[in-house]
Structures are given as structure tokens and as C-alpha cells.
mmCIF file of C-alpha atoms and ligand atoms in Angstrom:
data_model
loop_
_atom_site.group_PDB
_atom_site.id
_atom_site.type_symbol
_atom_site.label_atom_id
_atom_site.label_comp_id
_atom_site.label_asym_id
_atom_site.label_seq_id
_atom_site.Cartn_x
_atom_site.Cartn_y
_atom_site.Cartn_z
ATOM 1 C CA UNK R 1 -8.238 70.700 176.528
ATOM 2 C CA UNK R 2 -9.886 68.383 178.977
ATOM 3 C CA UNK R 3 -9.043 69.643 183.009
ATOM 4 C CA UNK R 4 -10.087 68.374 186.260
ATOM 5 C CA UNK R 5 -13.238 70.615 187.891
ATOM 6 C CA UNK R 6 -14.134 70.494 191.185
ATOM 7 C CA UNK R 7 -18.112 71.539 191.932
ATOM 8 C CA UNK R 8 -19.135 71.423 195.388
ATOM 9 C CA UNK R 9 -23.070 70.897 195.801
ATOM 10 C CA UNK R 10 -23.207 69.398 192.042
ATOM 11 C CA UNK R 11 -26.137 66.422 192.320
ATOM 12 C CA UNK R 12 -28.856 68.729 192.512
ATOM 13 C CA UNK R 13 -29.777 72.232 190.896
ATOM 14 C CA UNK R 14 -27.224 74.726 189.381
ATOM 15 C CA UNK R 15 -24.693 72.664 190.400
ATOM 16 C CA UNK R 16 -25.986 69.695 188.770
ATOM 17 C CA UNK R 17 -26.370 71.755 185.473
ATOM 18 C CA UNK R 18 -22.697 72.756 185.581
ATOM 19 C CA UNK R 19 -21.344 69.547 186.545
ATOM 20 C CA UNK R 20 -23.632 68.068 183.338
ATOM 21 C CA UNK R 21 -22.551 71.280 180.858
ATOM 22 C CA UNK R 22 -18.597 70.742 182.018
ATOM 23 C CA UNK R 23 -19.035 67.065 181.176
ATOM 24 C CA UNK R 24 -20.757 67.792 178.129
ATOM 25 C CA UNK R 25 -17.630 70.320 177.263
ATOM 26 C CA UNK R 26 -15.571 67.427 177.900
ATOM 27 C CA UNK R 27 -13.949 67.974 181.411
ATOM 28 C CA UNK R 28 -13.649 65.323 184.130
ATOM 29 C CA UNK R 29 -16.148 66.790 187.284
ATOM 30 C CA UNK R 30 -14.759 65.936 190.703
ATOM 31 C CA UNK R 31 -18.237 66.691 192.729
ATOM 32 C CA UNK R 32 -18.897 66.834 196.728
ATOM 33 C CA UNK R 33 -22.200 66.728 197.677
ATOM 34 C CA UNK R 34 -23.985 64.919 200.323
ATOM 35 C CA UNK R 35 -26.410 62.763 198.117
ATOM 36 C CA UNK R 36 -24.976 61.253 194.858
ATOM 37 C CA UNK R 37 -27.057 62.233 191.632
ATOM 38 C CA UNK R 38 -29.530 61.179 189.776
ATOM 39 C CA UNK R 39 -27.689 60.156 186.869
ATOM 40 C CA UNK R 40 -23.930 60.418 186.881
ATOM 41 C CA UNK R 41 -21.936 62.665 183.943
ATOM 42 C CA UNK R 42 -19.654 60.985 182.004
ATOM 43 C CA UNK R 43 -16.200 60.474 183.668
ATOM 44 C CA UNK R 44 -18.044 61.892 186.977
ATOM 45 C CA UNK R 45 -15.909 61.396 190.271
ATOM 46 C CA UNK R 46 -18.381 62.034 192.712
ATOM 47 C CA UNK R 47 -17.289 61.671 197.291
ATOM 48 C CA UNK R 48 -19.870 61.935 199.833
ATOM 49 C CA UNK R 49 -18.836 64.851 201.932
ATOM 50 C CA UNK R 50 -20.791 67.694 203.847
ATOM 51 C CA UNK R 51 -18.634 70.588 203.324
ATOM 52 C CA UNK R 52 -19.196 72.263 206.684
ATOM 53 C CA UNK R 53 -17.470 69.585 208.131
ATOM 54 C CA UNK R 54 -14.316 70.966 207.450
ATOM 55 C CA UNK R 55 -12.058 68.060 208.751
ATOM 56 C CA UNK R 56 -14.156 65.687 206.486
ATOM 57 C CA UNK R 57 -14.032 68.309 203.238
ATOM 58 C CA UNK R 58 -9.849 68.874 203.706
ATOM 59 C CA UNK R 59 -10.126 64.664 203.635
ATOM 60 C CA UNK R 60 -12.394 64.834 200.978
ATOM 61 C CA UNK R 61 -9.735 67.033 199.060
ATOM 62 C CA UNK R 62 -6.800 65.022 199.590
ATOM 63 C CA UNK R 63 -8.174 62.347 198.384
ATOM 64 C CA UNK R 64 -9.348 63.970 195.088
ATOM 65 C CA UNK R 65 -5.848 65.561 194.802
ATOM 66 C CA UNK R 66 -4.492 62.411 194.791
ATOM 67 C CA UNK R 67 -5.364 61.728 191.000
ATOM 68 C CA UNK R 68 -3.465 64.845 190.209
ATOM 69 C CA UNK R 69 -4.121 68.877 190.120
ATOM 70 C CA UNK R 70 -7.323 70.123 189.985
ATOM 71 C CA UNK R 71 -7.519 73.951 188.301
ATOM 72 C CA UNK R 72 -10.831 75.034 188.252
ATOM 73 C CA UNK R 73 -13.098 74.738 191.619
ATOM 74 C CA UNK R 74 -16.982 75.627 191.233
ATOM 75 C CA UNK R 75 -18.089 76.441 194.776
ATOM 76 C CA UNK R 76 -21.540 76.073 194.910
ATOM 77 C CA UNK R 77 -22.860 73.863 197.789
ATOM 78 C CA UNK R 78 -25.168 76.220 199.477
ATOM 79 C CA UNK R 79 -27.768 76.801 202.302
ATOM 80 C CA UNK R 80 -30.663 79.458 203.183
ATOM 81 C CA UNK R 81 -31.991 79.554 206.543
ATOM 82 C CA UNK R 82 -35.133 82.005 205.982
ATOM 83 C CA UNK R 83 -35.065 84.504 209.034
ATOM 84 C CA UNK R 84 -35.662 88.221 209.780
ATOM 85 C CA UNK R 85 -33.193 89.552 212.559
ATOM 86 C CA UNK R 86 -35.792 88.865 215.270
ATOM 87 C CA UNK R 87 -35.318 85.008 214.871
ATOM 88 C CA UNK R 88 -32.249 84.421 212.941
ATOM 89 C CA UNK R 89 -30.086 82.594 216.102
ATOM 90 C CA UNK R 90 -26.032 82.267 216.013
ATOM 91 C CA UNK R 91 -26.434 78.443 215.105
ATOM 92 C CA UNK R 92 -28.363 79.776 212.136
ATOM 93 C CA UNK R 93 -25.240 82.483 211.269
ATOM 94 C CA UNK R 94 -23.297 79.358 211.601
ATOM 95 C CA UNK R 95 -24.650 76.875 209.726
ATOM 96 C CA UNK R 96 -25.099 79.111 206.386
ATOM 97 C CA UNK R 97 -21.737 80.414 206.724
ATOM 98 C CA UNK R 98 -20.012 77.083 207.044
ATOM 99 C CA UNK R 99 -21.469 76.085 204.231
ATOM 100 C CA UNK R 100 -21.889 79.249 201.787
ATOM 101 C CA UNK R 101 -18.275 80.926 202.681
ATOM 102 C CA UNK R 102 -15.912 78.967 204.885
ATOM 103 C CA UNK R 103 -16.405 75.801 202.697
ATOM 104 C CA UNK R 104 -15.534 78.196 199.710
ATOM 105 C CA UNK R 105 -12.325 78.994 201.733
ATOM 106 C CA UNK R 106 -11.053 75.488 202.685
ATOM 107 C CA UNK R 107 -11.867 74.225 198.664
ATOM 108 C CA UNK R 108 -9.844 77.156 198.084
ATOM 109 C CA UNK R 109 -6.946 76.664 199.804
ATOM 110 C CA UNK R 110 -6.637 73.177 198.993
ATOM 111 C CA UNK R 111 -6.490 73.990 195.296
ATOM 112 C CA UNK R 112 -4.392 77.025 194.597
ATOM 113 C CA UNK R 113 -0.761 75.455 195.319
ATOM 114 C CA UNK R 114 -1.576 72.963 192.291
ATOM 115 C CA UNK R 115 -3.294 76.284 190.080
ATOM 116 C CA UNK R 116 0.020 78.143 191.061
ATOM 117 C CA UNK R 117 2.281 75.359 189.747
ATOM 118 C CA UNK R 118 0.186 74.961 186.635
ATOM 119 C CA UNK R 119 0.733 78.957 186.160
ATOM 120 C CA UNK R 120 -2.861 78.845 185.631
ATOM 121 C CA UNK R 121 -6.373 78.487 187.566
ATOM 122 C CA UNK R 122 -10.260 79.549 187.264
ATOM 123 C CA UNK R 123 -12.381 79.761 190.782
ATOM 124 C CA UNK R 124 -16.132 80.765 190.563
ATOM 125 C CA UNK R 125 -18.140 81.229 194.021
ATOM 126 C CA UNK R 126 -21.841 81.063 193.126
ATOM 127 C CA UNK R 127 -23.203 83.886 194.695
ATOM 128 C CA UNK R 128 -27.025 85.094 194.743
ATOM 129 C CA UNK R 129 -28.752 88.907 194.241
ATOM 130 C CA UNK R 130 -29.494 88.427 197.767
ATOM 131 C CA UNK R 131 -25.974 89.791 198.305
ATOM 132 C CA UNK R 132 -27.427 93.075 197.569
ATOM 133 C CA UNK R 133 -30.246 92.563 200.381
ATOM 134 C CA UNK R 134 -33.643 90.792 201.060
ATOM 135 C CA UNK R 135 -36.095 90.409 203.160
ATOM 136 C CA UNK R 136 -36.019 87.602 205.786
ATOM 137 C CA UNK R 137 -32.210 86.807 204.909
ATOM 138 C CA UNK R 138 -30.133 87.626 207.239
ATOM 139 C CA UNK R 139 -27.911 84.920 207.704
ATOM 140 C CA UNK R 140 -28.205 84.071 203.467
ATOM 141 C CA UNK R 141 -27.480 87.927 202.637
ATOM 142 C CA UNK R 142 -24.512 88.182 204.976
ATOM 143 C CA UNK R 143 -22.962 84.844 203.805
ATOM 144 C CA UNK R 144 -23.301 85.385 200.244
ATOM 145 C CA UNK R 145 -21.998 89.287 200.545
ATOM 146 C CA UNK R 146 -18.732 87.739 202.445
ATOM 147 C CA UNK R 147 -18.142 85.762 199.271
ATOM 148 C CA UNK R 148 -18.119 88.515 196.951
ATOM 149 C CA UNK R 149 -15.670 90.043 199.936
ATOM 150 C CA UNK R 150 -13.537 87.157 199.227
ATOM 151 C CA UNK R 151 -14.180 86.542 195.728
ATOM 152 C CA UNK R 152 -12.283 90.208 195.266
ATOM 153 C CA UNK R 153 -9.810 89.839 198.182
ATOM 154 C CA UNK R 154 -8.614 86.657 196.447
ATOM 155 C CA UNK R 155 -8.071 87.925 192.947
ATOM 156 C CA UNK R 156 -5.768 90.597 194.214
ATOM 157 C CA UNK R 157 -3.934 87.992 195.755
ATOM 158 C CA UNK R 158 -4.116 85.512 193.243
ATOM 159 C CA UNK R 159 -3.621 87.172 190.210
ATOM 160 C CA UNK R 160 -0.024 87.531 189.629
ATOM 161 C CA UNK R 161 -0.401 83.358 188.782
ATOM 162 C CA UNK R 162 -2.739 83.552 186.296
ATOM 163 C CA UNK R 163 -5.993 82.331 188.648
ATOM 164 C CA UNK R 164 -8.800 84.388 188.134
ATOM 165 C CA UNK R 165 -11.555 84.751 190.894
ATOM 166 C CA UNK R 166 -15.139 85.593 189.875
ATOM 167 C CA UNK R 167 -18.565 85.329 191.498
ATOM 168 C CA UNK R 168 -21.918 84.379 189.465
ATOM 169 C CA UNK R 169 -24.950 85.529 191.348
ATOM 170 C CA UNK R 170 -28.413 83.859 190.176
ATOM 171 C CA UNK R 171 -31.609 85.005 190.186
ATOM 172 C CA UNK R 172 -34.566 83.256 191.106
ATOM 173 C CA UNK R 173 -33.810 79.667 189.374
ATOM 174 C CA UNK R 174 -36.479 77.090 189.192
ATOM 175 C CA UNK R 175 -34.223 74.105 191.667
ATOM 176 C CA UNK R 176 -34.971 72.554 195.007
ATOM 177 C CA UNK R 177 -33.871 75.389 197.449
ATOM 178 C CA UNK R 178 -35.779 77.895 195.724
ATOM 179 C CA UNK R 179 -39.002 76.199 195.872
ATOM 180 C CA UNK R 180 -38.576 75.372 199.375
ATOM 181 C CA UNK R 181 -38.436 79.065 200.210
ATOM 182 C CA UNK R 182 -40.336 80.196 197.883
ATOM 183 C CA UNK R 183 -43.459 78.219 197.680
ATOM 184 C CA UNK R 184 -45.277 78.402 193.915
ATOM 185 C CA UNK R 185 -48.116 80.676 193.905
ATOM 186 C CA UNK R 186 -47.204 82.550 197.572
ATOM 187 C CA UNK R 187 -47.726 86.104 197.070
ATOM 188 C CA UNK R 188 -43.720 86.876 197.920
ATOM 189 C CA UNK R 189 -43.131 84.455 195.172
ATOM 190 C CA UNK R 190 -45.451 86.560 192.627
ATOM 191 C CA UNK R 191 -44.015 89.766 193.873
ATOM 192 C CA UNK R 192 -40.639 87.685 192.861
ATOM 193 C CA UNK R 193 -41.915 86.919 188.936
ATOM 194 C CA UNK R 194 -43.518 90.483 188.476
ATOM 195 C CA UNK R 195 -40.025 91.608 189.390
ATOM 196 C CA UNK R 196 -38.322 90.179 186.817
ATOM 197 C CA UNK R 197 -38.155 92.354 183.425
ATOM 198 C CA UNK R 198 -37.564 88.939 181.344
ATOM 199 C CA UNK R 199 -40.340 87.977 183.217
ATOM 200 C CA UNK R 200 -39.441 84.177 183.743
ATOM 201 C CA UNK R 201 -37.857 82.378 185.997
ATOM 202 C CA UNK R 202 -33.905 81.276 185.003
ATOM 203 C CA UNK R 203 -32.799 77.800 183.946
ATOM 204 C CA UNK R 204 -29.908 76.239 185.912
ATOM 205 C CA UNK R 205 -28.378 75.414 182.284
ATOM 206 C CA UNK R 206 -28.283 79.475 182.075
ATOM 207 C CA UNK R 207 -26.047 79.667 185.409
ATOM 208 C CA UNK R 208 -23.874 76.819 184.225
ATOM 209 C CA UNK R 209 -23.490 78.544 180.860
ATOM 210 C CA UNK R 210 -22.117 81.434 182.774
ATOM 211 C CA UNK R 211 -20.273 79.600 185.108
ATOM 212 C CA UNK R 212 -18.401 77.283 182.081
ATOM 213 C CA UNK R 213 -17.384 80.715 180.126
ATOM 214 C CA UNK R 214 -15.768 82.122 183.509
ATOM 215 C CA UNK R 215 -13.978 78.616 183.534
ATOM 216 C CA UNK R 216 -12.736 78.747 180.002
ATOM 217 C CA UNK R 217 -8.833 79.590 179.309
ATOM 218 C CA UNK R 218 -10.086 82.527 176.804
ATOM 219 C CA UNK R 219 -11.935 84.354 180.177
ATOM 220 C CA UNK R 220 -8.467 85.129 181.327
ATOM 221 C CA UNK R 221 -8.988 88.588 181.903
ATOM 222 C CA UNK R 222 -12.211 88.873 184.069
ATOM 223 C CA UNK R 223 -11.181 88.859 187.449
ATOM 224 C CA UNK R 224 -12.916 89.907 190.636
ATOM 225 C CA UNK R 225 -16.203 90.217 189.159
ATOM 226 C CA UNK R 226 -19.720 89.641 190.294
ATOM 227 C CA UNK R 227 -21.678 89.000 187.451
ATOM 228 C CA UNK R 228 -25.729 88.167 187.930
ATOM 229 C CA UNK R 229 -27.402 85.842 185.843
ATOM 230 C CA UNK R 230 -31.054 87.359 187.011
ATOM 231 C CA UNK R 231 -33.038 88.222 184.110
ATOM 232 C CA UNK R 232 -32.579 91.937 184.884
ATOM 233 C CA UNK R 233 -33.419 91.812 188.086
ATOM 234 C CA UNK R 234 -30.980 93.556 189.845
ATOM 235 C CA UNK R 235 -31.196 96.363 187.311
ATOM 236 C CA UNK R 236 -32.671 99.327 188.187
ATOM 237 C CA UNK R 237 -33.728 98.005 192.054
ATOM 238 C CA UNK R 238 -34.115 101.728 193.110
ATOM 239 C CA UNK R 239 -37.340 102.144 190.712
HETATM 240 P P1 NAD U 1 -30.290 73.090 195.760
HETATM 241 O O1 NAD U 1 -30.687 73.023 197.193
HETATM 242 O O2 NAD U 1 -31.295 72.769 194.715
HETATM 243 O O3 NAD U 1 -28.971 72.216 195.536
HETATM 244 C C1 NAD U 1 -27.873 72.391 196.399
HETATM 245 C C2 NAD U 1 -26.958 71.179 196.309
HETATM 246 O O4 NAD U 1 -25.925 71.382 197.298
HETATM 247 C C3 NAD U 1 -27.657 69.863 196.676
HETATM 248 O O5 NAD U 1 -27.224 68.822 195.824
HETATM 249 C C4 NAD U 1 -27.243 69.636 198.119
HETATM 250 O O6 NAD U 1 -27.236 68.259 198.492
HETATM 251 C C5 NAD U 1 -25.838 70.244 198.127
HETATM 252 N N1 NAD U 1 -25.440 70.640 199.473
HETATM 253 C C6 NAD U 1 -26.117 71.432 200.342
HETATM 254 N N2 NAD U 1 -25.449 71.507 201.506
HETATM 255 C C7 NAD U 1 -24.330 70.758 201.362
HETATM 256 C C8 NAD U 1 -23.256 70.401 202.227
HETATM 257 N N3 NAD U 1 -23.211 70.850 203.505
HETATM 258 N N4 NAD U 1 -22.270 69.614 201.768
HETATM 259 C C9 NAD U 1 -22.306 69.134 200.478
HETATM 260 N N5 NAD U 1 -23.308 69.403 199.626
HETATM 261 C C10 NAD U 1 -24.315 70.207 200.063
HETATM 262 O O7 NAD U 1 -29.738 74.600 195.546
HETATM 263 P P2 NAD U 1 -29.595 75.487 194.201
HETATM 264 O O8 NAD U 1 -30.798 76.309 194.056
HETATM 265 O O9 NAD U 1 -29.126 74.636 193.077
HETATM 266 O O10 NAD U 1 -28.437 76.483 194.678
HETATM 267 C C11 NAD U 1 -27.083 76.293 194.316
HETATM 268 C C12 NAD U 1 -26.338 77.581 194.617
HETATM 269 O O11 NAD U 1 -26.953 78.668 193.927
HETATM 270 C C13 NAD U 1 -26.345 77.952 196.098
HETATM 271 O O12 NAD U 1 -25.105 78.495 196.466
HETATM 272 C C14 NAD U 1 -27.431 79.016 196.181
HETATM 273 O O13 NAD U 1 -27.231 79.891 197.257
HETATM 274 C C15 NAD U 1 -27.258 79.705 194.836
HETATM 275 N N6 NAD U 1 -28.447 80.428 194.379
HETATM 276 C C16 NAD U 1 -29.594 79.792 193.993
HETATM 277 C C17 NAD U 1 -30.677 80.546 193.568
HETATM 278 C C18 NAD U 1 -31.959 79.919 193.091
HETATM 279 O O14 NAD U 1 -32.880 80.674 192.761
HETATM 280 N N7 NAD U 1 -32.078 78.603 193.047
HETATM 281 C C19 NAD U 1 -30.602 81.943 193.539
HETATM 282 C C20 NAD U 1 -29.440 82.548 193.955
HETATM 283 C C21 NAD U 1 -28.356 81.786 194.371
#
């Protein structure tokens, strides 16, 4: 059955591998993202929006709403401003919460009346195993544990209409933002690889395989899961 997606943050990374693997599974992909992509998907619908401007994303989502109900929403537009607690300002706290939870909210809310008439609706917040701490991440590792705060909050409250509410939390994935913060051969990013019992670092196509079976009809009973696509790496963090 082809159904409208929503992926926020989908012309670059993991997003742009879900929006490409939903296409590819035959759904239309409504994406938000500040740049357009590369290449656009088949049947791609894609607005310019920053989605921590929240007067221009709640325009952004009328406007998509227009060509009728959208029942899954993919958020995944996010931000990491690298700081310890010593430099990590309130602007900082700001900025990566705007975009990693309260742009989760608004996409949210915009969504669910037309999920709760359809009796039916899928919402995945991409996450990250930062959630469960790391170094120099404040602001990241507070936003992303909020979402899994809301990711469960919601499903409670959801539930009763058939919407399910998970989080997928990535590993370290080969894309843009990882790179930036992790620069290749830096001995943090080493300590990263030797960390990881597949030993590799993840494809975005293995998020947005995850991310497209949370989506599917037949997932109908997960709800209010975090689920990490990390090659093991947030197995066994103790030893
Ligand atoms: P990326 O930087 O490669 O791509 C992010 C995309 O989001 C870009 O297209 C960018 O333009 C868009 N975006 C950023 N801010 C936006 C805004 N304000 N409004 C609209 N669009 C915006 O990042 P990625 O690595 O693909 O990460 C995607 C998600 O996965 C993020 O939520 C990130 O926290 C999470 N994640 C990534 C990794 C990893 O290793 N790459 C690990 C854990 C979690």
C-alpha cells in the first residue's frame, strides 16, 4: 500500500537513505531539509524549511497537509554541538534541542489528528547511543535522551489509535555529521572502531532498513522502543 512519509533532515545521510529505501518500497517521501538533494527519489516532495524555526516548520506542515494525511513521520533532522560542560553555553542547549527534540514535537503534533482519523500511524525519532552518554556531548546526549523521554511518553498516549512510537538509535554511521566530529584517523575516532564488536562502521541503508520495518503496517506491535542499530556497540558498555 503506497502512504505519504514525512522525513525531516532527508537530503543528506540516514535520512537520505530512508527517504531513497521508502521510495524504493514505493511510498511518496514528503522531506524538510534545508538543502534539496542530490538526486531526488521518485515521487519526492521535497520544502526548504529549517525545522528549528518552528513558525516556518508548522508552515511547512500545512502546506504538506494540504495534499492529504500524512501517517508515518521520520524525524531525523539533527545537530551535534561537540562540548564538555565547561564550554557547552545555553545557545548551544538551544540550538541542538530545537532541532533534535522540539522539531520532533511540532512534526508530531501536526500529524497525529490525520494518524488518529486514519485509526492508524507509525512515528520513528532517530535517536543515537549517545543517549546512553559520551564524552564531550552534553548538549547532543541530553537532546537525544529527551527523545527517547518522549518517544515512550507518546506511545502511552498514542496507542489506544493504533500509532506506534519507536526510537532507532545509530551507531557510528559513515555520513557528513559524523565525519565532522569525528575526524578519520583521530585517535577518539580509533578508540570509536576498536569499540565496535562488528568492527565496521554502519551503512545509512542499515538505519533506513530499520527505520522502514518500524514503518511497516506488520510492526504494529512494537511500541515505545529504542532499538540501536550499532554493530554491538552498546552491548556490554560496562566491560
Ligand atoms: P548529516 O549531518 O549527515 O545529515 C543531516 C541532514 O539534516 C542534512 O541533510 C541537513 O541539511 C539536515 N538538517 C540539519 N539541520 C536541519 C534543520 N535545522 N532543518 C532542516 N534540516 C536540517 O547527519 P546524519 O549523520 O545523517 O544524522 C541523521 C540523524 O542520525 C541525526 O538525528 C543524528 O543525530 C543521528 N545519528 C547519526 C549518527 C552517525 O554516526 N552519523 C549516529 C547516531 C545518531
Amino acid at each position: 500500500m503506497v502512504t505519504r512519509i514525512l522525513v525531516t533532515g532527508g537530503s543528506r545521510g540516514i535520512g537520505r537513505a530512508v527517504v531513497d529505501r521508502l521510495s524504493e518500497d514505493g511510498h511518496q517521501v514528503v522531506n524538510f531539509d534545508l538543502q534539496p538533494p542530490e538526486q531526488m527519489a521518485c515521487d519526492e516532495q521535497y520544502l526548504c524549511v529549517d525545522v528549528s524555526d518552528e513558525a516556518a516548520l508548522r508552515h511547512a506542515l500545512d502546506d504538506a497537509l494540504k495534499s492529504g494525511p500524512i501517517t508515518r513521520l521520520v524525524n531525523n533532522a539533527g545537530i551535534v554541538r561537540p562540548q564538555s560542560l565547561n564550554r557547552v553555553s545555553t545557545d548551544d542547549l538551544r540550538a541542538v534541542m530545537d532541532v533534535n527534540l522540539a522539531a520532533s514535537v511540532v512534526c508530531a503534533q501536526a500529524l497525529l489528528p490525520g494518524m488518529m482519523a486514519a485509526g492508524d500511524g507509525r512515528i520513528v525519532n532517530i535517536s543515537s547511543r549517545a543517549a546512553l552518554g559520551k564524552t564531550e556531548r552534553i548538549a547532543y546526549a541530553s537532546s537525544k535522551a529527551a527523545l527517547h523521554g518522549f518517544t515512550k511518553a507518546l506511545a502511552l498516549e498514542v496507542g489506544a489509535h493504533g500509532i506506534t512510537v519507536n526510537a532507532v538509535g545509530p551507531g557510528p554511521i559513515a555520513t557528513e555529521l559524523f565525519t565532522k566530529v569525528n575526524p578519520p584517523r583521530s585517535p577518539a575516532t580509533e578508540r570509536i572502531m576498536q569499540a565496535i564488536p562488528l568492527r565496521r562502521m554502519g551503512l545509512p541503508s542499515e538505519v533506513a532498513h530499520m527505520v522502514a520495518s518500524l514503518l511497516d503496517t506488520r510492526a504494529g506491535f512494537v511500541t515505545g522502543q529504542v532499538i540501536y542499530v550499532c554493530g554491538g556497540m552498546t552491548v556490554g558498555l560496562a566491560s
